Amino acid sequence: MVSFVCGIFGCLCDGAPQVILDGLKRLEYRGYDSVGVAVINNNKIALEKDKGRIDQFIGGLDETRLYGEVGVGHTRWATHGAPCKENAHPHLDCTKTIAVVHNGVLENFLQLREELARKGHHFTSNTDTEVIPHMIEEGMKAGLPLKEAVVQATKSIKGSMACIIIGTSEPNKMICVRRESPLVIGVGPKGAYCASDIPALLPFTKRVLIMQDDTIATLERGRVNLEEIGGGAVEPQFSNVTWDLKMAEKSGYPHFMIKEIYDQPVAIRDTLKVPETFLDRAADLLNDKIYLSGSGTSYHACLSTSYMMSRLLGIDVRPVLSSEFNEAVSDLQGSTVVAVSQSGETADTLSAVKYAKGKGAKILGITNTLGSSITVLSNAYICTQSGPEIGVAATKTFLTQLTALDLLTLRVGLKKGRISEGDYRSMSQQMNRLPRLIEETLGRCEKVKELALKYSTRRNAFFLARGINVATAMEGALKLKEISYIHAEGYPAGESKHGPISLVERDFLCVFIAPRDATRGRVIGNIMEMKARGAEIFSIITEGDEELKEVSNEFFEVPEAPDLLYPMLCTVPLQVFAYHVANFRGLDPDKPRNLAKSVTVL
Ligand code: M6R
């Protein structure tokens, strides 16, 4: 499927171009291969766009051309139509009086484009988006006002779209449409704004409205009119965001990723406060037939939870990668699918959810994004409390997913009588110790930086563990590979002898997750196997484990903790390790190549 994962921003306020560029910078994590801005001035559309990142774009901008009070902007991640000036948004119609920015996929754009070309429309890009301004132009030629022409166009378009549209016919208005892709409106004392997500709005307002699917909004200064695309007014429901701007910025850290790693104690503390009523509603959905589904890091949270549920509840739940779900699972009647996605917008996970719902499953969503598609599609959901995560690599959202899923597991255990009240109380108390233990672990991470320097030139690494920490190992490998471009594999340590060990030669890096739990003895056996082939061993161990220190070339000690907490504690040094390795290799850990924060393509 062709698609874009992009950030869009629009505003009605003084100095619109500057505000748009500021907003786009906060959306750059969504895509960063090209950028563009269009504003209305002197009843004309002034357009500037180019390939490259926003700072580069600003550097080359002729600011005398861009001034005005109404405008839209876009930051793009291309999969179809090369990243180049022509394909960058905004896109205009033939008369150059309508400008559109879009995030989504138009499934029938080829057919629409052919029809429009037959009517004489001229296209200048390879994007699907460009049909939108031309369709609006057609409607307006037939006498429709701007908003009605947008509605008419929207009805003919198949696919996902978050769009912001401006036109010189009504130069004080901005039209916003949402179908499947996210869009948020903000109204502040100095103007009205619209963006792909909340952090982009925070410098201007905390009063936001999350647009629902198939709605269209007309924004004027001081006025928001909301309707369903099919007709019918909708009462705008604004709410006040509690995140402050600082939470969405780097707070003095050099990168979002490291800031977000250090945010983890607070994020976990906040997630531990999930109200029991929410947990109960979620727990009531769970039966003995449970699937856990997610992608990437969120899948690792699923895998970890499958071990936890098996151990604590005696239920064998099945973790399934979202991208494989529709092929791997068929018997869903009477089941519950726990869909885990920090963004709540991952196309693979949404597809699994829709498939499962269609086959009679109930859906429990675990997400960090209130108002996201997952929350809309789920029978119940738990919102993790990470605040915005900007770095492409998932860090704090992973630990809060594990926290929420652990809380859920304990609650289900209590309700189903599989955990006694006493055990429930003591394990809940253990969970409450987690933020302090994470702080303590972070406090020791200077050593990880030294090890990152030592290993930063390696070309390969294995991340190995047994039991629940296989998920931790896989997460450590994913973090390293996605931001440092070192080939890394995470897998169960017992599997080495079935193939991978043939790769091991002198100095091959093996990272073992080896806390003091029931698997420790067998993990030591696996370390010895690798050592015998000349591997370099870096182990994550429980403090004071002298035997493991002895058999490892390097080690990092996490604090002594209950087994339940080791997956979280052991993840922290692995995140910090990946971050520093990327830095030592001269790479930007916040924006790894070929990736985007929200993967809304199948
Ligand atoms: O938003 P989601 O949690 O659904 O995202 C799923 C994956 O795309 C995501 O976890 C990805 O693997 C991260 N970049 C890993 O750091």
PDB file of C-alpha atoms in Angstrom, residues 290-306 309 319-322 325 337-346 348-350 352-353 363-368 372 374 378 382 384 397-405 408:
ATOM      1  CA  ILE A 290      -6.898 -14.174  25.223  1.00  0.00           C
ATOM      2  CA  TYR A 291      -4.769 -12.913  22.359  1.00  0.00           C
ATOM      3  CA  LEU A 292      -2.258 -10.110  22.813  1.00  0.00           C
ATOM      4  CA  SER A 293      -1.345  -8.170  19.704  1.00  0.00           C
ATOM      5  CA  GLY A 294       0.978  -5.296  18.840  1.00  0.00           C
ATOM      6  CA  SER A 295       3.875  -4.306  16.593  1.00  0.00           C
ATOM      7  CA  GLY A 296       7.555  -3.692  17.297  1.00  0.00           C
ATOM      8  CA  THR A 297       8.088  -2.615  20.868  1.00  0.00           C
ATOM      9  CA  SER A 298       4.393  -2.962  21.649  1.00  0.00           C
ATOM     10  CA  TYR A 299       4.621  -6.606  20.570  1.00  0.00           C
ATOM     11  CA  HIS A 300       7.446  -7.072  23.060  1.00  0.00           C
ATOM     12  CA  ALA A 301       5.086  -5.802  25.764  1.00  0.00           C
ATOM     13  CA  CYS A 302       2.602  -8.450  24.586  1.00  0.00           C
ATOM     14  CA  LEU A 303       5.223 -11.208  24.702  1.00  0.00           C
ATOM     15  CA  SER A 304       6.342 -10.206  28.193  1.00  0.00           C
ATOM     16  CA  THR A 305       2.730 -10.148  29.397  1.00  0.00           C
ATOM     17  CA  SER A 306       2.037 -13.598  27.979  1.00  0.00           C
ATOM     18  CA  MET A 309      -0.271 -14.109  32.668  1.00  0.00           C
ATOM     19  CA  PRO A 319       0.958 -13.139  21.721  1.00  0.00           C
ATOM     20  CA  VAL A 320       0.606 -12.490  17.971  1.00  0.00           C
ATOM     21  CA  LEU A 321       2.378  -9.862  15.880  1.00  0.00           C
ATOM     22  CA  SER A 322      -0.284  -7.535  14.515  1.00  0.00           C
ATOM     23  CA  PHE A 325      -2.674 -11.618  13.085  1.00  0.00           C
ATOM     24  CA  VAL A 337      -7.869  -9.375  21.929  1.00  0.00           C
ATOM     25  CA  VAL A 338      -5.665  -7.058  23.940  1.00  0.00           C
ATOM     26  CA  ALA A 339      -4.416  -4.563  21.354  1.00  0.00           C
ATOM     27  CA  VAL A 340      -1.280  -2.744  22.463  1.00  0.00           C
ATOM     28  CA  SER A 341      -0.193   0.409  20.630  1.00  0.00           C
ATOM     29  CA  GLN A 342       1.312   3.539  22.110  1.00  0.00           C
ATOM     30  CA  SER A 343       0.090   5.687  19.213  1.00  0.00           C
ATOM     31  CA  GLY A 344      -3.211   3.893  18.828  1.00  0.00           C
ATOM     32  CA  GLU A 345      -2.831   4.495  15.100  1.00  0.00           C
ATOM     33  CA  THR A 346      -0.557   1.684  13.887  1.00  0.00           C
ATOM     34  CA  ASP A 348      -1.136  -3.292  11.371  1.00  0.00           C
ATOM     35  CA  THR A 349      -2.677  -3.231  14.830  1.00  0.00           C
ATOM     36  CA  LEU A 350      -5.853  -1.495  13.648  1.00  0.00           C
ATOM     37  CA  ALA A 352      -5.863  -6.923  13.450  1.00  0.00           C
ATOM     38  CA  VAL A 353      -8.437  -5.236  15.675  1.00  0.00           C
ATOM     39  CA  ILE A 363     -11.181  -5.644  22.139  1.00  0.00           C
ATOM     40  CA  LEU A 364      -9.245  -4.212  25.029  1.00  0.00           C
ATOM     41  CA  GLY A 365      -6.996  -1.336  23.953  1.00  0.00           C
ATOM     42  CA  ILE A 366      -3.774  -0.368  25.730  1.00  0.00           C
ATOM     43  CA  THR A 367      -2.587   2.953  24.352  1.00  0.00           C
ATOM     44  CA  ASN A 368      -0.888   6.206  25.254  1.00  0.00           C
ATOM     45  CA  SER A 372      -6.770   7.558  18.958  1.00  0.00           C
ATOM     46  CA  ILE A 374      -7.670   2.151  19.096  1.00  0.00           C
ATOM     47  CA  SER A 378     -12.126  -0.923  21.679  1.00  0.00           C
ATOM     48  CA  ILE A 382      -6.479   1.623  29.468  1.00  0.00           C
ATOM     49  CA  THR A 384      -0.914   4.673  29.812  1.00  0.00           C
ATOM     50  CA  THR A 397       5.752   4.053  26.401  1.00  0.00           C
ATOM     51  CA  PHE A 398       7.162   0.501  26.622  1.00  0.00           C
ATOM     52  CA  LEU A 399       7.702   0.632  30.370  1.00  0.00           C
ATOM     53  CA  THR A 400       4.259   2.135  30.948  1.00  0.00           C
ATOM     54  CA  GLN A 401       2.694  -0.539  28.745  1.00  0.00           C
ATOM     55  CA  LEU A 402       4.354  -3.197  30.918  1.00  0.00           C
ATOM     56  CA  THR A 403       3.192  -1.354  34.034  1.00  0.00           C
ATOM     57  CA  ALA A 404      -0.424  -1.170  32.847  1.00  0.00           C
ATOM     58  CA  LEU A 405      -0.407  -4.788  31.692  1.00  0.00           C
ATOM     59  CA  LEU A 408      -4.260  -5.594  34.675  1.00  0.00           C
TER      60      LEU A 408
END
